[in-house]
Short mmCIF file of C-alpha atoms in Angstrom, two decimals:
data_model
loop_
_atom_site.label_atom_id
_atom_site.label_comp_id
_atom_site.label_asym_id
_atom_site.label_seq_id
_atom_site.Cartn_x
_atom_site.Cartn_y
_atom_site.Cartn_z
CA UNK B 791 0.00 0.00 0.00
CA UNK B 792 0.91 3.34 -0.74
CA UNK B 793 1.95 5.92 2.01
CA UNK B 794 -1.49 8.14 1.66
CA UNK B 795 -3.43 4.67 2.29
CA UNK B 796 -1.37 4.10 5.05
CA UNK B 797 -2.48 7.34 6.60
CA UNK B 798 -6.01 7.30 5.73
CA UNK B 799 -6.04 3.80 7.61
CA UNK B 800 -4.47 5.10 10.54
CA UNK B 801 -6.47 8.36 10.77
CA UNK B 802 -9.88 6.38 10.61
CA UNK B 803 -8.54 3.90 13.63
CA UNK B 804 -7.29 7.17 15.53
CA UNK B 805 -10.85 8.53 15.03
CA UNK B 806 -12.83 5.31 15.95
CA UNK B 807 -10.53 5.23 19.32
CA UNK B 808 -11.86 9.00 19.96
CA UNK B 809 -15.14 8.11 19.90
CA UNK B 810 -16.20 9.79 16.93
CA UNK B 811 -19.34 8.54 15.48
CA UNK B 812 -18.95 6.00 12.26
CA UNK B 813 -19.72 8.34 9.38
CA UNK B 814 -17.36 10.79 10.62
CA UNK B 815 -14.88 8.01 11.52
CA UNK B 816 -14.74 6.98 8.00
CA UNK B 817 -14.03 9.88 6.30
CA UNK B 818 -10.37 10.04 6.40
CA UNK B 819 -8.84 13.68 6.98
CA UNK B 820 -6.11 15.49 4.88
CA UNK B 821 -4.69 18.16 4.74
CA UNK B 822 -5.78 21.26 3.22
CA UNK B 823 -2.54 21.47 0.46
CA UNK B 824 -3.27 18.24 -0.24
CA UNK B 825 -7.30 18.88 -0.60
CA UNK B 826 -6.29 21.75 -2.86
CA UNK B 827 -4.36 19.56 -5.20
CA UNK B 828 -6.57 17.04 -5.23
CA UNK B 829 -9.52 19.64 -6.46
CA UNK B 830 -7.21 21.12 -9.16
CA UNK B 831 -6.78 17.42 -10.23
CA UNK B 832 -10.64 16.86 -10.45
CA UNK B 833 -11.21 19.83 -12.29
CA UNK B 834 -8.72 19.46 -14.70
CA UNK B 835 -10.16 15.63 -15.19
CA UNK B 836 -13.60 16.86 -15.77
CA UNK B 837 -12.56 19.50 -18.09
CA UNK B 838 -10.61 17.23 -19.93
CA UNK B 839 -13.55 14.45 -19.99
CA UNK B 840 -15.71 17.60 -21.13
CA UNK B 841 -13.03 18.14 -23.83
CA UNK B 842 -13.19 14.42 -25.16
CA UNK B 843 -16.86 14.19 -24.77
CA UNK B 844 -17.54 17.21 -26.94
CA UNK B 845 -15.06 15.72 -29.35
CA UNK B 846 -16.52 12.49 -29.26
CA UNK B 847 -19.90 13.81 -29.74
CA UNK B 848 -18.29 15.78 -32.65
CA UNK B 849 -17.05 12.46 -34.51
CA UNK B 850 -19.79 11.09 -34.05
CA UNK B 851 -21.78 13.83 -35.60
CA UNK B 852 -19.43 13.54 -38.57
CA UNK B 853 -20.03 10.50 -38.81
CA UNK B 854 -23.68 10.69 -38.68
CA UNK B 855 -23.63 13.14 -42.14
CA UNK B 856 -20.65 11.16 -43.43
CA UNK B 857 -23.49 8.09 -43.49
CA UNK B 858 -26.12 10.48 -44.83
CA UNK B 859 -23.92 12.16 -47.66
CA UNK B 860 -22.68 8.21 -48.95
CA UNK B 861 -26.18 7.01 -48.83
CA UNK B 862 -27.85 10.07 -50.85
CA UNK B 863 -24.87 9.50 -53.30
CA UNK B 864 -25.67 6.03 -53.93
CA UNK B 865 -29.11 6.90 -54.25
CA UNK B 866 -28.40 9.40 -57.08
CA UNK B 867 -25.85 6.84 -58.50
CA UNK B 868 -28.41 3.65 -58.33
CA UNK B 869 -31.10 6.86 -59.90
CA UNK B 870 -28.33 7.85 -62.91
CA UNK B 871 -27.87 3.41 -63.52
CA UNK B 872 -31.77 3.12 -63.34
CA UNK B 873 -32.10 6.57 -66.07
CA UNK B 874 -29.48 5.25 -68.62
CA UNK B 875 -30.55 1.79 -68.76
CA UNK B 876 -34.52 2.92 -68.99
CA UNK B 877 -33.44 5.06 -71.66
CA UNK B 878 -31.89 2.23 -73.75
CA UNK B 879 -35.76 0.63 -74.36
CA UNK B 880 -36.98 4.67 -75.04
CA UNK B 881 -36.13 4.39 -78.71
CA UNK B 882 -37.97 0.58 -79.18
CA UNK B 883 -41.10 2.03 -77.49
CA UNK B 884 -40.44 4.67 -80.04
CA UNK B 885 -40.88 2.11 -82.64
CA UNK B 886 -43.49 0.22 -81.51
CA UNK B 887 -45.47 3.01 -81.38
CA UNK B 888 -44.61 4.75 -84.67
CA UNK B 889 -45.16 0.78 -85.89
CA UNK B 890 -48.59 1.02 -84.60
CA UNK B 891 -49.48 4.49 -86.04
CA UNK B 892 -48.38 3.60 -89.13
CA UNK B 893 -50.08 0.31 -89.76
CA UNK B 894 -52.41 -0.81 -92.92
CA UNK B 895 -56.11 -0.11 -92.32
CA UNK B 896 -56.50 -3.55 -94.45
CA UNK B 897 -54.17 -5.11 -91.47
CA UNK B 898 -55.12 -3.73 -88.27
CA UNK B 899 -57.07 -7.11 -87.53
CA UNK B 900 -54.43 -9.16 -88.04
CA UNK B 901 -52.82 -11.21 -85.55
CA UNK B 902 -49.35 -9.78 -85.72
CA UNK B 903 -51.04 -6.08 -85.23
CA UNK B 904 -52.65 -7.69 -81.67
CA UNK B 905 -49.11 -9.20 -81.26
CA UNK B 906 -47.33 -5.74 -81.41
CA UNK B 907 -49.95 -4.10 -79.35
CA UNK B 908 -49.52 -5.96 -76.51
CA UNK B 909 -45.63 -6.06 -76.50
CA UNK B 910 -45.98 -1.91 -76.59
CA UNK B 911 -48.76 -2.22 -73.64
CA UNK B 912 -46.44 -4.57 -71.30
CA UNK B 913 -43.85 -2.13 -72.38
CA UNK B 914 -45.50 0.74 -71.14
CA UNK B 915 -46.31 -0.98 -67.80
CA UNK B 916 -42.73 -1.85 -67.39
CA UNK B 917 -42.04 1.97 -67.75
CA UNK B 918 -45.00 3.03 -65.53
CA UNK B 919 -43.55 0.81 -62.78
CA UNK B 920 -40.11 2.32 -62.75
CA UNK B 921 -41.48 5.31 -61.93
CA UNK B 922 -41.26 6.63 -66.28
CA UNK B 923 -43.67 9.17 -66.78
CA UNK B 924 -44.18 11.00 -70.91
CA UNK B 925 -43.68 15.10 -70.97
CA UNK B 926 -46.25 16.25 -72.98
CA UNK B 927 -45.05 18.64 -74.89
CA UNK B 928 -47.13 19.41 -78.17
CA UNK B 929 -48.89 23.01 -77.75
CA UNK B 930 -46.77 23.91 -74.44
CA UNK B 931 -44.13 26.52 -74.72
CA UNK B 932 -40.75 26.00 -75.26
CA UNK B 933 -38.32 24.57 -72.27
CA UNK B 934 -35.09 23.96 -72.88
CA UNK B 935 -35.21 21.73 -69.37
CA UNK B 936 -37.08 19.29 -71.28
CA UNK B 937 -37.32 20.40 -74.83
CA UNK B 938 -34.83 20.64 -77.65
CA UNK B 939 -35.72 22.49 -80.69
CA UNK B 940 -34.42 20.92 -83.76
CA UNK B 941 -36.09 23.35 -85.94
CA UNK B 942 -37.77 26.93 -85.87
CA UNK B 943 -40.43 27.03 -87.85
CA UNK B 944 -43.09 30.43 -88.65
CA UNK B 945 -46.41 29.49 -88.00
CA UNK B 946 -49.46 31.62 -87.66
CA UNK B 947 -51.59 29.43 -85.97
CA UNK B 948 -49.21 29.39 -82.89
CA UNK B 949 -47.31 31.83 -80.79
CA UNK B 950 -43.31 32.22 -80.90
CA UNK B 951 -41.53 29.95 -78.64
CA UNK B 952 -44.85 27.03 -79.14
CA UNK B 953 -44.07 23.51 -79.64
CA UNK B 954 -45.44 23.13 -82.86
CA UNK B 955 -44.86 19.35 -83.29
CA UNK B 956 -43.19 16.51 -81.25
CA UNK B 957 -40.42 14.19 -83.15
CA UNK B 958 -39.58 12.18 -80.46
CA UNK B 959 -41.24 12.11 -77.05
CA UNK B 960 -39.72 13.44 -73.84
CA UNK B 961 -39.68 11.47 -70.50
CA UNK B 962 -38.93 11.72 -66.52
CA UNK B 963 -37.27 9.15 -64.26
CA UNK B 964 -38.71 10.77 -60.85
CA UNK B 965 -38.07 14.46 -61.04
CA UNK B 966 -35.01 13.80 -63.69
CA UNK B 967 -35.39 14.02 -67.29
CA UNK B 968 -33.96 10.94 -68.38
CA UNK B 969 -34.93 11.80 -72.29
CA UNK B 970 -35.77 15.63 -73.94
CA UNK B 971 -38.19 16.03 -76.50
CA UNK B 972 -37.51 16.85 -79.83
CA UNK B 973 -39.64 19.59 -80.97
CA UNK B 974 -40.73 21.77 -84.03
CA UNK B 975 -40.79 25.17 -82.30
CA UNK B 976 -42.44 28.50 -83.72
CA UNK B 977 -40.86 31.57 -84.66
#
C-alpha cells in the first residue's frame, strides 16, 4: 500500500478510538494542500472528460452526415444506372409506337397487329412501374429543361416559342429528365 493509504487507515482507527461517530470516523482527513491539489486534479479531469466528450460527440456527428452524404450519393448513382438503362428501351417504345401508327387499315385485324400491341402495352407498364412518366409537350411553350428544338419554324396558328410538333417524345425518371423532346418550335 501506498503511504497516503497508510495514513487514511491510521487516521480512521485514531478517530474510531476517539469516539467519533462511524460516518465521521470513516471519512479520512487530509490536509488542506493536499485537498487543494486534489480539487485542481478533479477539475482538470472533468474539463478534460468535457473536452473528449464534446469531441466524441463531434465524430460522431461527422459520422452521422458522413453516413447520410454516402447514402444520398448512392441513391443518385443507383437513380443515374436506373435513367441510362430505362433510356436504352426509349427508342424501341419509339418504334413500336410509330409501328402502330403507321399500320395498314386492311391489317389492323391481323394477328401480328394484336401481337405488337400488346408487347408496346407490357412495355409501357414496365415503364409506368419504374417510376417513367411521358412530358407532354405538343402546344406547351418552349423549355429547354425538357425540350430541344431541332427546328424553328413560322407558323401563324401558334405563338413564338410554341411547340409546334413533337419528333420524339420526352420522359422523366422521378423528377429527372432521363430523355428531352424533340420539338418543331415557332418563330
Amino acid at each position: 500500500m501506498t503511504d497516503k493509504k497508510h495514513k487514511a487507515k491510521a487516521e480512521i482507527k485514531q478517530a474510531e478510538t476517539v469516539g467519533l461517530p462511524e460516518e465521521e470516523a470513516a471519512v479520512p482527513v487530509v490536509a488542506l494542500e493536499e485537498f487543494e491539489a486534489l480539487a485542481k486534479q478533479l477539475e482538470e479531469a472533468q474539463v478534460k472528460g468535457a473536452e473528449y466528450l464534446d469531441g466524441w460527440q463531434r465524430s460522431q456527428a461527422e459520422f452521422s452526415n458522413y453516413k447520410k452524404r454516402l447514402e444520398r450519393e448512392q441513391l443518385g448513382t443507383a437513380q443515374l444506372m436506373r435513367g441510362a438503362i430505362i433510356s436504352r428501351f426509349l427508342p424501341v417504345m419509339d418504334d413500336l409506337q410509330r409501328a402502330l401508327s403507321n399500320r395498314p387499315a386492311d391489317e389492323a385485324s391481323q394477328p401480328w397487329v394484336g401481337g405488337i400491341e400488346l408487347i408496346q402495352r407490357k412495355l409501357q407498364a414496365i415503364l409506368d412501374a419504374e417510376g417513367v412518366t411521358r412530358i407532354e409537350a405538343e402546344g406547351k411553350m418552349f423549355d429547354p429543361n425538357f425540350h430541344e428544338a431541332i427546328s424553328h419554324e413560322p407558323s401563324e396558328a401558334h405563338e413564338s416559342g410554341q411547340i409546334i410538333d413533337v419528333v420524339q417524345q420526352a420522359y422523366m425518371l422521378g423528377e429527372r429528365v432521363i430523355r428531352h423532346a424533340m420539338v418543331l418550335e415557332s418563330q
